């Protein structure tokens, strides 16, 4: 399930970003900044993406990733540590 979520999120985002940057993006300051950040993210160790996932998806978006916002989880046991959090974290690291 984790890999399925990763593929569903990372593949379209990565392909669309690559097509946009290669075919449609001009030579503006914003596009140069995006390209520089993509090149820099390639050198970031995977453990940093794990800490990003913990901070953003598990802690920051806890109600969304646990399903509590939709009423799908028990509010006493929902903590955000789900397959969705793992898949979104892997998607962030694989889009680099």
Coordinates of C-alpha atoms in Angstrom, one line a residue:
X1 CA 0.0 0.0 0.0
X2 CA 2.9 2.4 0.8
X3 CA 4.5 1.9 -2.6
X4 CA 1.1 2.3 -4.3
X5 CA 0.5 5.6 -2.6
X6 CA 4.1 6.7 -3.5
X7 CA 3.6 5.8 -7.2
X8 CA 0.1 7.5 -7.4
X9 CA 1.5 10.7 -5.9
X10 CA 5.1 10.9 -7.1
X11 CA 4.8 9.8 -10.7
X12 CA 2.3 12.4 -11.9
X13 CA 4.0 15.2 -9.9
X14 CA 7.4 14.3 -11.2
X15 CA 6.4 13.9 -14.8
X16 CA 4.3 17.0 -14.9
X17 CA 7.0 19.1 -13.2
X18 CA 9.6 17.8 -15.7
X19 CA 7.4 18.5 -18.7
X20 CA 6.6 22.0 -17.4
X21 CA 10.2 22.9 -16.7
X22 CA 11.5 21.5 -19.9
X23 CA 8.9 22.6 -22.4
X24 CA 7.0 25.6 -21.0
X25 CA 9.0 27.3 -18.4
X26 CA 11.0 30.4 -19.6
X27 CA 14.2 31.7 -18.1
X28 CA 12.8 33.6 -15.2
X29 CA 14.1 34.0 -11.6
X30 CA 11.4 31.7 -10.2
X31 CA 12.3 28.9 -12.7
X32 CA 16.0 29.3 -12.0
X33 CA 15.2 29.0 -8.3
X34 CA 13.1 25.9 -8.8
X35 CA 15.9 24.2 -10.9
X36 CA 18.5 25.1 -8.2
X37 CA 16.3 23.6 -5.5
X38 CA 15.8 20.4 -7.5
X39 CA 19.6 20.0 -8.0
X40 CA 20.2 20.7 -4.3
X41 CA 17.5 18.2 -3.1
X42 CA 19.3 15.4 -5.0
X43 CA 22.1 15.6 -2.4
X44 CA 19.9 15.5 0.7
X45 CA 20.2 12.2 2.6
X46 CA 17.0 10.1 3.0
X47 CA 17.0 10.5 6.8
X48 CA 16.2 14.2 6.3
X49 CA 13.2 13.3 4.3
X50 CA 12.1 10.9 7.1
X51 CA 12.4 13.8 9.6
X52 CA 10.4 16.0 7.2
X53 CA 7.7 13.4 6.9
X54 CA 7.6 13.1 10.7
X55 CA 7.3 16.8 11.2
X56 CA 4.8 17.5 8.3
X57 CA 2.7 14.4 7.7
X58 CA 2.7 12.7 11.1
X59 CA 2.6 15.8 13.4
X60 CA 1.4 18.7 11.2
X61 CA -1.2 16.9 9.2
X62 CA -2.1 14.4 11.9
X63 CA -5.9 14.8 11.6
X64 CA -5.7 14.3 7.8
X65 CA -3.4 11.4 7.7
X66 CA -5.1 9.5 10.6
X67 CA -8.5 10.0 9.0
X68 CA -9.9 11.8 12.1
X69 CA -10.9 14.8 10.0
X70 CA -13.3 12.6 8.0
X71 CA -14.5 10.7 11.0
X72 CA -12.9 7.5 9.9
X73 CA -10.7 7.0 13.0
X74 CA -11.1 6.8 16.7
X75 CA -10.0 10.2 18.0
X76 CA -8.4 8.6 21.1
X77 CA -6.1 6.3 19.1
X78 CA -5.5 8.4 15.9
X79 CA -2.0 9.6 15.9
X80 CA -1.1 10.2 12.2
X81 CA 1.3 7.3 12.0
X82 CA -0.3 5.6 9.0
X83 CA 0.5 4.2 5.6
X84 CA -0.6 7.5 4.1
X85 CA 2.1 9.4 6.0
X86 CA 4.7 6.9 4.9
X87 CA 3.6 7.0 1.2
X88 CA 3.6 10.8 1.1
X89 CA 7.1 10.9 2.7
X90 CA 8.4 8.5 0.1
X91 CA 6.8 10.5 -2.6
X92 CA 8.6 13.6 -1.5
X93 CA 11.9 11.8 -1.5
X94 CA 11.4 10.2 -4.9
X95 CA 10.4 13.4 -6.6
X96 CA 13.9 14.7 -6.3

